[in-house]
XYZ file of C-alpha atoms in Angstrom:
778
model
C 95.472 183.195 82.297
C 92.881 180.536 82.735
C 95.527 177.935 82.377
C 97.660 179.397 85.272
C 94.707 179.359 87.595
C 94.036 175.808 86.760
C 97.758 174.735 87.375
C 98.628 172.081 90.243
C 100.748 174.893 92.066
C 97.847 177.040 92.282
C 95.730 174.093 93.703
C 98.457 173.203 96.218
C 99.122 176.799 97.451
C 95.567 177.228 97.997
C 95.234 173.996 99.944
C 98.162 174.946 102.024
C 96.710 178.294 102.733
C 93.462 176.846 103.690
C 95.023 174.087 105.883
C 97.319 176.453 107.523
C 94.779 179.113 108.124
C 92.201 177.088 109.788
C 94.293 176.381 112.773
C 95.460 179.880 113.049
C 91.871 181.277 112.973
C 90.807 178.338 115.489
C 93.696 179.277 118.006
C 93.142 183.078 117.687
C 89.508 182.303 118.434
C 90.176 180.320 121.498
C 92.945 182.751 122.850
C 90.794 185.749 122.344
C 87.701 184.194 123.932
C 89.942 183.052 127.033
C 91.667 186.307 127.340
C 88.247 188.131 127.035
C 86.866 185.917 130.028
C 89.954 186.677 132.126
C 89.494 190.543 131.529
C 85.895 190.297 132.588
C 86.818 188.507 135.908
C 89.383 191.017 136.756
C 87.127 193.833 136.106
C 84.475 192.252 138.250
C 87.056 191.767 141.087
C 88.269 195.278 140.623
C 84.916 196.659 140.953
C 83.921 194.526 144.131
C 87.284 195.184 145.875
C 86.881 199.049 145.084
C 83.494 199.205 146.297
C 84.033 197.245 149.426
C 87.039 199.377 150.494
C 85.075 202.544 149.923
C 82.095 201.110 151.738
C 84.108 200.656 155.015
C 86.059 204.168 154.615
C 82.667 206.109 154.260
C 80.516 204.837 157.075
C 82.220 206.970 159.842
C 82.185 210.023 157.615
C 78.796 209.636 156.689
C 77.657 209.023 160.401
C 79.111 212.190 161.539
C 78.389 214.017 158.258
C 81.717 214.975 157.715
C 81.573 216.099 154.270
C 85.518 216.805 153.954
C 86.204 213.107 154.786
C 83.447 211.988 152.460
C 85.085 214.012 149.532
C 88.737 212.823 150.530
C 87.519 209.109 150.057
C 85.689 209.838 146.991
C 88.726 211.689 145.464
C 90.943 208.890 146.444
C 88.559 206.626 144.298
C 88.612 208.885 141.422
C 92.274 208.680 141.132
C 91.832 205.434 139.390
C 91.271 206.175 135.773
C 88.955 203.301 135.402
C 86.414 205.027 137.879
C 84.027 207.077 135.839
C 81.885 208.407 138.627
C 81.089 207.754 142.481
C 78.167 208.980 144.446
C 76.741 209.131 148.105
C 72.916 208.794 148.400
C 71.002 209.521 151.785
C 68.509 206.952 152.886
C 65.809 208.846 150.859
C 67.846 208.462 147.812
C 69.083 212.021 147.479
C 72.591 212.758 146.245
C 74.873 213.926 149.093
C 78.117 214.061 147.212
C 78.821 213.215 143.643
C 82.013 213.165 141.648
C 82.441 212.229 138.224
C 84.864 212.693 135.106
C 82.768 212.396 131.608
C 86.043 211.893 129.644
C 86.335 208.464 131.171
C 82.801 207.345 129.619
C 84.687 205.330 126.876
C 84.459 201.589 126.660
C 81.921 199.231 128.344
C 80.371 200.885 131.657
C 79.776 198.839 134.850
C 77.566 200.393 137.267
C 77.557 198.730 141.144
C 75.995 200.101 144.483
C 76.706 199.089 148.131
C 74.572 200.010 151.394
C 76.094 202.121 154.036
C 75.027 200.521 157.201
C 75.953 201.625 160.882
C 76.010 198.875 163.494
C 75.035 199.966 166.736
C 74.467 197.458 169.758
C 71.762 194.977 168.145
C 70.500 197.526 165.655
C 71.879 198.467 162.103
C 71.360 201.847 161.072
C 70.967 202.607 157.293
C 72.973 205.568 156.515
C 72.412 205.410 152.749
C 73.958 203.957 149.626
C 77.189 204.167 147.588
C 77.233 204.257 143.852
C 80.132 203.751 141.352
C 80.381 203.421 137.650
C 83.694 201.909 136.217
C 84.685 201.693 132.589
C 86.643 198.718 131.160
C 88.525 200.915 128.441
C 92.014 200.152 129.770
C 91.419 196.608 130.118
C 89.835 196.349 126.349
C 93.086 198.093 125.160
C 95.227 195.615 126.974
C 92.942 192.695 125.370
C 93.457 194.311 121.881
C 97.331 194.520 122.185
C 97.170 190.879 123.228
C 95.088 190.043 120.309
C 97.509 191.537 117.935
C 100.433 189.770 119.770
C 98.854 186.444 119.334
C 97.815 187.007 115.649
C 101.424 188.217 114.778
C 102.993 185.037 116.542
C 100.519 182.707 114.771
C 100.708 184.368 111.350
C 104.584 184.166 111.452
C 104.340 180.459 112.442
C 102.034 179.858 109.504
C 104.303 181.759 106.923
C 107.206 179.908 108.116
C 105.416 176.474 107.687
C 103.992 177.438 104.350
C 107.427 178.238 102.869
C 108.863 175.091 104.262
C 106.175 172.948 103.023
C 105.718 174.967 99.821
C 109.527 174.807 98.976
C 109.245 170.872 99.653
C 106.282 170.361 97.389
C 107.779 172.596 94.717
C 111.085 170.678 94.637
C 109.675 167.240 94.846
C 106.395 167.426 93.068
C 105.748 170.725 90.950
C 109.272 171.034 89.453
C 109.251 167.355 88.211
C 105.972 167.654 86.894
C 106.782 171.032 84.906
C 109.549 169.016 83.353
C 107.163 166.135 82.424
C 104.741 168.589 81.009
C 107.573 170.269 78.867
C 108.413 166.704 77.603
C 104.989 165.903 76.478
C 104.694 169.147 74.673
C 107.889 168.263 72.821
C 106.575 164.964 71.989
C 103.429 166.365 70.842
C 105.437 168.506 68.543
C 107.099 165.584 67.191
C 110.566 166.183 68.791
C 111.769 163.080 70.459
C 115.591 163.722 71.028
C 115.693 165.691 74.438
C 116.095 163.531 77.524
C 113.590 163.639 80.543
C 115.727 165.026 83.236
C 114.056 163.957 86.439
C 116.624 161.998 88.596
C 114.649 161.484 91.858
C 113.747 157.970 92.689
C 110.205 158.411 93.850
C 107.005 157.656 92.128
C 107.409 160.670 89.868
C 110.799 159.700 88.994
C 109.488 156.335 87.978
C 106.950 157.930 85.822
C 109.587 160.129 84.150
C 111.738 157.113 83.213
C 108.648 155.333 81.586
C 107.891 158.385 79.654
C 111.241 158.325 78.369
C 111.085 154.948 77.276
C 107.585 155.795 75.725
C 109.283 158.811 73.742
C 111.941 156.239 72.478
C 109.316 153.871 71.151
C 107.364 156.755 69.514
C 110.424 158.016 67.813
C 111.040 154.648 66.313
C 107.483 154.231 65.286
C 107.497 157.700 63.726
C 110.804 157.254 61.854
C 109.147 153.706 60.313
C 105.921 155.579 59.369
C 107.768 158.475 57.854
C 109.813 156.097 55.845
C 106.759 154.318 54.790
C 104.766 157.632 53.781
C 108.018 158.899 52.226
C 108.032 156.221 49.722
C 104.097 156.069 48.900
C 103.657 157.595 45.477
C 100.312 159.101 46.468
C 100.241 162.459 48.399
C 99.152 161.987 52.051
C 97.813 164.890 54.297
C 96.977 164.900 57.943
C 94.029 167.393 58.635
C 93.169 168.766 61.788
C 90.750 171.397 62.663
C 90.620 172.340 59.006
C 94.287 172.844 58.400
C 97.038 170.935 57.476
C 99.179 169.432 60.092
C 101.272 166.814 58.459
C 102.319 165.726 54.783
C 104.628 163.509 53.042
C 106.955 164.303 50.075
C 104.646 163.132 47.314
C 101.792 165.645 48.590
C 104.426 168.470 48.976
C 105.510 167.687 45.233
C 102.054 167.511 44.155
C 100.981 170.856 45.662
C 104.364 172.347 44.783
C 104.849 174.089 48.179
C 107.425 174.630 50.820
C 107.349 172.831 54.285
C 106.823 176.415 55.931
C 103.945 177.036 53.649
C 101.924 173.899 54.000
C 102.011 173.404 57.805
C 98.935 175.350 59.280
C 97.680 176.054 55.849
C 93.832 176.007 55.770
C 93.032 173.051 53.773
C 90.426 174.689 51.583
C 93.153 176.894 50.060
C 94.533 173.838 48.237
C 91.264 173.715 46.200
C 90.938 175.881 43.121
C 87.414 176.952 44.262
C 87.799 177.427 48.240
C 84.110 178.548 48.799
C 82.706 175.562 46.917
C 85.140 173.178 48.385
C 84.510 174.424 51.896
C 80.870 172.831 51.750
C 82.506 169.533 50.258
C 84.635 169.530 53.393
C 82.025 170.024 55.680
C 79.880 167.192 54.135
C 82.740 164.930 54.120
C 83.349 165.545 57.840
C 79.938 164.670 58.582
C 80.074 161.512 56.874
C 81.192 158.665 58.953
C 83.096 156.756 56.298
C 84.597 159.981 54.601
C 84.686 160.110 50.978
C 86.284 157.703 48.785
C 87.755 158.669 45.140
C 85.930 161.846 44.417
C 87.383 164.107 41.776
C 88.428 167.574 42.882
C 90.459 170.381 41.349
C 93.716 171.384 43.424
C 95.848 174.427 43.210
C 99.577 173.797 42.692
C 102.143 176.324 44.370
C 102.642 178.272 41.124
C 98.998 179.010 40.585
C 98.268 176.174 38.047
C 95.425 173.394 38.892
C 95.285 169.802 38.380
C 92.545 167.193 39.061
C 93.189 164.758 41.902
C 91.132 161.671 43.333
C 90.796 162.523 47.035
C 90.132 159.878 49.595
C 89.324 161.120 53.065
C 89.119 158.897 56.060
C 88.150 160.009 59.642
C 90.651 158.871 62.179
C 89.177 156.153 64.391
C 89.108 157.055 67.979
C 90.294 160.721 67.100
C 88.215 163.835 67.215
C 85.604 164.503 64.245
C 88.045 167.359 62.588
C 91.022 164.811 62.553
C 91.363 163.305 58.931
C 93.705 161.595 56.573
C 93.755 162.793 52.973
C 95.220 160.663 50.343
C 95.562 162.529 47.155
C 96.345 160.919 43.704
C 96.933 162.954 40.369
C 94.565 161.656 37.835
C 95.234 164.280 35.020
C 96.692 161.559 32.620
C 93.724 159.176 33.437
C 91.179 161.852 32.993
C 92.756 162.883 29.605
C 92.597 159.245 28.528
C 89.017 158.902 29.570
C 88.048 162.170 27.802
C 89.638 161.048 24.674
C 87.625 157.932 24.912
C 84.462 159.675 25.788
C 84.944 162.092 22.841
C 85.578 159.247 20.397
C 82.429 157.416 21.633
C 80.115 160.642 21.904
C 81.335 163.412 19.671
C 81.771 163.665 16.033
C 85.543 163.770 15.196
C 85.055 166.260 12.224
C 82.815 168.972 13.761
C 83.447 168.364 17.462
C 79.805 168.337 17.891
C 77.803 165.598 19.917
C 77.190 162.532 17.782
C 74.011 160.714 17.344
C 74.724 158.626 20.162
C 74.977 161.093 22.520
C 72.020 163.268 20.928
C 69.726 160.301 21.496
C 70.845 160.150 24.926
C 70.135 163.758 25.896
C 66.680 163.583 24.125
C 65.782 160.461 26.230
C 66.505 162.418 29.334
C 64.893 165.602 27.851
C 61.768 163.403 27.451
C 62.047 162.068 31.036
C 62.126 165.710 32.336
C 59.121 166.525 30.274
C 57.290 163.701 32.050
C 57.993 165.108 35.394
C 57.768 168.892 34.853
C 55.054 168.963 31.954
C 57.194 171.224 30.095
C 57.405 171.340 26.196
C 60.409 170.819 23.872
C 61.289 170.830 20.053
C 63.486 168.910 18.042
C 64.833 170.293 14.593
C 66.337 168.204 11.860
C 68.639 170.348 9.739
C 70.238 169.219 6.348
C 72.620 171.064 4.396
C 72.457 170.625 0.501
C 75.378 170.803 -1.910
C 74.876 169.055 -5.358
C 78.614 168.087 -5.687
C 78.333 166.213 -2.481
C 75.976 163.808 -4.009
C 78.364 163.023 -6.918
C 81.536 162.482 -4.792
C 83.129 165.243 -6.426
C 84.433 167.095 -3.386
C 87.704 166.051 -1.803
C 87.674 164.578 1.885
C 89.720 167.701 3.129
C 87.480 170.288 1.349
C 84.055 168.342 2.628
C 85.551 168.435 6.274
C 86.213 172.097 5.931
C 82.541 172.708 4.697
C 81.233 170.528 7.521
C 83.155 172.499 10.053
C 81.999 175.875 8.750
C 78.348 174.521 8.916
C 78.651 173.597 12.522
C 80.315 176.851 13.243
C 77.398 178.667 11.605
C 74.722 176.505 13.237
C 76.538 176.728 16.576
C 76.460 180.501 16.657
C 72.536 180.332 16.494
C 72.484 178.036 19.484
C 72.382 178.684 23.435
C 74.382 176.993 26.023
C 71.088 175.135 27.145
C 70.348 173.781 23.600
C 72.202 170.785 21.889
C 73.309 171.030 18.418
C 74.613 167.504 17.090
C 75.725 165.893 13.835
C 73.696 162.845 12.890
C 75.179 161.578 9.861
C 76.583 163.127 6.809
C 75.279 166.778 6.311
C 72.416 166.151 8.618
C 72.225 167.949 12.008
C 69.853 167.847 14.797
C 68.933 170.622 17.379
C 67.220 169.979 20.829
C 65.698 172.722 22.771
C 63.281 173.205 25.816
C 60.461 175.606 25.101
C 59.997 178.354 27.878
C 56.230 178.981 27.546
C 53.444 176.286 28.001
C 51.262 177.565 25.280
C 51.429 176.206 22.018
C 51.484 179.453 20.062
C 54.442 180.613 22.124
C 56.375 177.418 21.465
C 55.578 177.875 17.593
C 56.674 181.426 17.826
C 60.253 180.426 19.346
C 60.668 177.691 17.047
C 59.958 180.147 13.997
C 62.467 182.601 15.317
C 65.100 179.949 15.926
C 64.537 178.380 12.347
C 64.806 181.926 10.773
C 68.001 182.541 12.572
C 69.423 179.167 11.244
C 68.420 180.027 7.622
C 69.730 183.503 8.140
C 73.224 182.130 9.362
C 73.727 180.461 5.764
C 72.659 183.438 3.470
C 76.268 184.271 2.941
C 77.583 180.735 2.673
C 77.766 180.717 -1.128
C 79.885 183.880 -1.170
C 82.378 182.317 1.360
C 82.601 179.263 -0.683
C 83.224 180.922 -4.157
C 83.505 178.281 -6.985
C 81.593 175.675 -5.204
C 78.204 174.202 -6.054
C 75.154 175.939 -4.771
C 74.005 175.123 -1.214
C 71.001 175.605 0.828
C 69.277 174.493 4.231
C 66.022 172.729 4.902
C 64.835 172.570 8.613
C 62.083 170.076 10.011
C 60.638 171.003 13.322
C 58.825 168.592 15.599
C 57.255 170.258 18.774
C 56.864 167.799 21.437
C 53.629 168.421 23.735
C 53.552 164.909 24.996
C 56.301 162.677 26.279
C 54.736 159.358 25.379
C 56.946 158.945 22.311
C 60.355 157.197 22.017
C 63.418 159.373 20.971
C 63.822 157.295 17.632
C 60.160 158.323 16.762
C 60.732 161.945 17.754
C 63.663 162.201 15.488
C 61.857 160.326 12.592
C 59.064 162.884 12.659
C 61.443 165.834 12.524
C 63.267 164.104 9.701
C 59.891 163.628 7.838
C 59.309 167.378 8.182
C 62.552 168.178 6.964
C 61.975 166.209 3.858
C 58.651 168.270 3.363
C 60.913 171.381 3.844
C 63.231 170.046 1.054
C 60.307 169.250 -1.278
C 59.001 172.882 -0.747
C 61.920 174.412 -2.301
C 64.732 174.304 0.339
C 65.778 177.234 2.361
C 62.589 176.897 4.430
C 61.246 175.133 7.288
C 58.221 172.901 8.010
C 56.553 171.635 11.057
C 55.674 168.020 11.496
C 52.174 168.791 12.737
C 50.001 170.091 10.088
C 48.175 172.037 12.557
C 51.243 173.800 13.839
C 52.204 174.581 10.431
C 48.753 176.029 9.667
C 49.122 178.311 12.699
C 52.589 179.193 11.511
C 51.246 180.093 8.086
C 48.513 181.836 9.617
C 50.702 184.246 11.827
C 52.895 184.704 8.907
C 50.194 185.917 6.649
C 48.884 188.266 9.634
C 52.249 189.815 10.250
C 52.485 190.660 6.056
C 48.795 191.746 6.161
C 49.474 194.061 9.405
C 52.503 195.766 7.577
C 50.525 196.286 4.405
C 47.611 197.666 6.505
C 49.930 200.083 8.289
C 51.127 201.233 4.861
C 47.790 201.431 3.260
C 46.259 203.137 6.550
C 43.455 200.326 6.765
C 42.913 201.275 10.488
C 39.622 203.188 11.401
C 38.304 204.787 14.659
C 35.133 203.804 16.484
C 33.713 205.910 19.309
C 31.999 204.589 22.452
C 30.081 207.338 24.241
C 30.950 208.412 27.912
C 27.733 209.803 29.418
C 27.071 211.542 32.672
C 24.396 210.464 35.249
C 22.004 213.168 33.728
C 22.310 211.644 30.326
C 24.589 214.202 28.525
C 27.229 212.815 26.242
C 30.398 214.505 27.631
C 33.032 212.459 25.724
C 33.938 209.397 23.945
C 36.653 206.617 24.061
C 38.439 206.169 20.555
C 38.708 202.399 19.816
C 40.940 201.231 16.832
C 39.318 198.789 14.254
C 41.001 197.149 11.378
C 39.192 197.620 7.983
C 40.532 194.273 6.527
C 39.917 194.361 2.753
C 38.823 190.548 2.761
C 37.565 189.815 6.165
C 35.735 193.109 6.900
C 36.129 194.695 10.369
C 38.934 193.005 12.757
C 38.544 193.724 16.335
C 41.698 194.763 18.114
C 42.022 191.490 20.114
C 42.920 189.634 17.165
C 45.955 191.954 15.807
C 47.137 194.181 18.777
C 49.417 191.670 20.398
C 51.179 190.722 17.066
C 51.463 194.368 16.310
C 53.352 195.072 19.484
C 55.547 192.295 18.612
C 56.227 193.618 15.139
C 56.779 197.119 16.801
C 53.824 198.811 14.536
C 51.843 200.009 17.720
C 53.544 203.486 17.506
C 52.768 204.145 14.071
C 49.145 202.840 14.386
C 48.529 204.873 17.373
C 49.690 208.090 15.471
C 47.295 207.083 12.627
C 44.463 206.664 15.175
C 45.354 209.861 16.625
C 45.401 211.770 13.394
C 41.818 210.132 12.615
C 40.477 211.401 15.931
C 41.995 214.932 15.094
C 40.485 214.893 11.685
C 36.873 213.974 12.932
C 37.009 216.628 15.930
C 38.090 219.210 13.498
C 34.993 218.267 11.151
C 32.488 218.007 14.030
C 33.734 221.377 15.550
C 33.288 223.209 12.059
C 29.748 222.152 12.328
C 29.390 223.577 15.579
C 29.548 220.130 17.480
C 31.765 218.684 20.075
C 32.772 222.081 21.609
C 33.170 220.682 25.093
C 33.647 217.031 23.962
C 36.549 215.081 25.263
C 37.850 212.170 23.513
C 39.837 209.669 25.171
C 42.710 207.970 23.074
C 44.417 204.811 24.255
C 48.065 204.839 24.237
C 50.130 201.608 24.135
C 53.272 201.011 26.212
C 55.263 200.812 23.065
C 53.886 204.019 21.741
C 54.297 205.856 25.164
C 57.920 204.846 25.697
C 59.064 206.555 22.658
C 61.219 209.514 23.660
C 59.394 211.697 20.772
C 55.847 210.681 21.908
C 54.810 213.954 23.634
C 56.249 216.194 20.901
C 54.706 214.275 18.379
C 51.330 214.114 20.083
C 51.062 217.813 20.555
C 52.174 218.540 17.083
C 49.350 216.506 15.572
C 46.774 218.358 17.622
C 48.245 221.639 16.630
C 48.351 220.635 12.984
C 44.527 220.155 13.009
C 43.710 223.115 15.330
C 42.592 220.844 18.210
C 42.841 222.096 21.726
C 44.805 219.920 24.011
C 42.297 219.733 26.599
C 39.729 218.107 24.055
C 41.849 215.097 23.915
C 42.490 212.632 27.017
C 45.299 210.124 26.957
C 44.293 206.653 28.438
C 47.003 204.480 29.926
C 46.864 201.221 31.774
C 48.233 200.383 35.116
C 50.666 197.801 33.916
C 52.462 200.448 31.675
C 53.427 202.186 34.863
C 55.447 199.155 36.455
C 58.574 199.636 34.617
C 60.445 202.759 34.380
C 58.297 204.713 36.803
C 60.338 207.910 36.720
C 60.237 208.028 32.932
C 56.498 207.305 32.620
C 55.882 210.075 35.354
C 58.212 212.633 33.261
C 56.283 211.909 30.156
C 52.915 212.312 32.000
C 54.129 215.811 33.343
C 55.080 216.758 29.867
C 51.476 216.007 28.739
C 49.996 217.848 31.589
C 52.257 220.908 30.842
C 50.378 220.915 27.407
C 46.916 220.774 29.148
C 46.457 217.176 28.091
C 44.414 215.176 30.581
C 45.293 211.627 31.617
C 43.129 208.688 32.512
C 44.138 205.614 34.382
C 42.530 202.716 32.433
C 41.427 199.290 34.068
C 42.286 200.556 37.621
C 42.338 197.810 40.032
C 43.456 195.013 37.619
C 47.350 196.031 37.188
C 50.013 196.194 39.606
C 50.460 199.867 40.353
C 51.433 200.673 44.126
C 49.292 202.962 45.903
C 52.551 204.763 46.892
C 53.027 205.549 43.246
C 49.393 206.539 42.691
C 50.112 209.685 44.492
C 53.004 210.582 42.273
C 51.047 209.974 38.997
C 49.772 213.398 37.565
C 46.333 211.787 36.558
C 42.908 213.371 36.182
C 40.570 210.344 35.986
C 40.318 206.780 37.140
C 38.483 204.341 35.163
C 37.003 201.311 36.974
C 37.498 198.231 35.038
C 34.441 196.358 33.388
C 35.270 193.132 35.245
C 34.149 194.766 38.507
C 31.113 196.509 37.253
C 29.768 193.050 35.912
C 30.204 191.518 39.262
C 29.001 194.610 41.127
C 25.431 193.011 42.151
C 26.543 189.491 42.666
C 29.602 189.842 44.667
C 29.930 191.812 47.901
C 33.733 192.005 47.766
C 33.689 193.430 44.317
C 31.179 196.138 45.504
C 33.546 196.800 48.410
C 36.495 197.246 45.838
C 34.646 199.701 43.716
C 33.488 201.664 46.846
C 37.176 201.719 47.869
C 38.130 202.871 44.177
C 35.514 205.595 44.147
C 36.649 206.939 47.659
C 40.451 206.728 46.482
C 39.642 208.811 43.462
C 37.487 211.277 45.488
C 40.348 211.674 48.224
C 42.905 212.489 45.403
C 40.334 214.937 43.744
C 40.207 212.645 40.714
C 37.161 212.277 38.126
C 35.789 208.580 38.242
C 34.211 206.832 35.137
C 33.162 203.235 34.958
C 33.279 201.179 31.688
C 31.337 197.882 30.761
C 27.866 199.729 32.088
C 25.261 197.377 30.626
C 22.034 197.751 32.815
C 20.273 200.682 34.555
C 20.753 198.755 37.729
C 24.504 198.887 37.446
C 24.397 202.522 36.512
C 22.359 203.320 39.521
C 24.420 201.370 41.986
C 27.634 203.060 40.731
C 25.868 206.440 41.017
C 24.844 205.515 44.811
C 28.542 204.783 45.537
C 29.631 208.180 43.964
C 30.537 207.398 40.357
C 29.100 209.972 37.883
C 30.383 209.118 34.569
C 29.681 205.966 32.568
C 30.578 203.881 29.489
C 29.155 200.782 27.995
C 26.534 199.040 25.918
C 23.550 200.653 28.030
C 24.630 203.883 26.303
C 25.750 202.484 23.109
C 28.265 200.369 21.328
C 31.396 201.580 19.671
C 30.234 203.152 16.426
C 31.793 204.643 13.351
C 32.716 208.553 13.420
C 29.717 209.408 11.106
C 27.203 207.523 13.372
C 28.835 209.390 16.285
C 28.480 212.680 14.716
C 24.704 211.971 14.069
C 24.452 211.157 17.700
C 26.234 214.526 18.606
C 23.893 216.350 16.291
C 20.666 214.881 17.635
C 21.467 214.822 21.401
C 19.379 212.355 23.496
C 18.928 211.939 27.193
C 20.114 208.654 28.336
C 18.018 207.662 31.512
């Protein structure tokens, strides 16, 4: 539609209309103005003549006061339909006779008057005045008719002129130009055979002959280029606006598509990964020089793919989206290069990276450590078979053995780690450590070493009849990047020799301090397992006291009664116990001891209203049978459920919120109260807090310590207390060590306290004495 409105024919038609309309409008204006002036003059002349005639006819009747003659004269005037009214007035201005016709009031009214004077001797007698009102309606109607006639005549003349001029313009200008336009469109589509039929001899005809000559030149040029492109072995594509507009035979053969499927095809569809290659295309177009020799993966028409070297060039002087693509199939070249690379960087027997590639990746890894500050580890692994040393193994059997070793080692390695064969039966493993702490790095290296050793446990069975074999692993944890790659490998090999001397089938760290930490952790894990089996864990109680000084409860805290190291605090073993999955059993043993103590105290008449808070770990609380086992333990000892309070930490409630709430409701259904420990230090959302069926908030001791010195901390404590009060929860503060802390907490609304001000955690017997001899804490 827009193209039609922008055509030359429309412009010419509009110009003709404007050119012919202006004279018509001007002529109509002049004629109408002239005719209107003539009508006005005729009207004025008519009124003057009419008034003068009546003036002479009425002097005698008025003088003689002959009313019938006066009426006759006036009726004669009214016979003319242009006269609206006539009236005779006496000298005093009073009406003598008046005749009018109201229906003649249309149009423009002209009122005139003339004196009635009787000449007597030398004296003029004033007889009165004649008034007449005339309408120009009839003359206006005549003027309108004249205007319509003039308009029709001029319009007819303009239409005839427009048709004559338009026909000539179309025949001599528009039609030839239309033929030229069709010819250019054919040339644009690549059709050069049709002639341009414009026989006229004027300037347009000359232009047509020049265009026909240009068409012939272009046909010759295109034929020559097509012949050249058709004999080029590389594929050539012309891309316009992201679509293929032209291709040669080599490109069609490489892409395996028909002519109809290639022309107009979005160019990203020839790539195996269209989404990824779309970004490549955009970047290529943005470059002024295009891209030279980039390797891409193209799609064949049958669905297969092949690597190609793609050269893109922007057409000089063309649009930004016009490009020439040259495609060269490099499948064979890449296969040859890959074969050369594999021979240079990979072991031909195990297909693992060789020592050269291993050292290169190690150097690059040390460079990344320098920039990121991360940690890494290098493991040197040696497989031992005694018959290898004596040359008693055939070459094919040795290769099968090494391939099996590489497979077993590879099964323990993740994609971001590098396993390489150094020489003989020696392998190397490069890995980056996730954590920045030394203990975390040692732990992950130990886990990987155990996994490697476990992969070779059944190797002897799979190689029946062969000599015994074993594995030695040396570990070098890299905390600094200021070592050469050769030095790092040598240190790992030294650790491997230490592992071999230690009896094989073991691993050793190069750093003695790391080895000591590893040994210490291994000893701790074994001792923890024994501690669970031998029930070496004991319970200490820390009083929970009201503002009045009454002991209303206690928190049960676990301690490890180590046979050699005396009492071990939970900070030294809880994390390891959680990693070993022992916390569920430790928590159960702790609950059993608490129930046994409560049972004994209640038998003595003590602790009837006492509530003992038991800490429950996340591992223990996530057990599906936790609530059932917890309540069964209370029933076995005859302990009422409201006498035991479960303490949970905020961090436990971040994951699996719905499951946590479900178990909390199950505890509440058994009348077990729940306290939220360390409130304010975790990650609980306030939107969840309203859903948690808790009974108590415990203010963390880190807030209590800074209560006097930090105004922001005091505001946080006040907010926690106000929040608990609004939710109708009990509030208790831990870590209370001074009277000032207690008093300030009380001033903010906290009424329960726990801390060294009231007593340190104490064994059950000492706490029983406290209950039997109550004292007021003031």
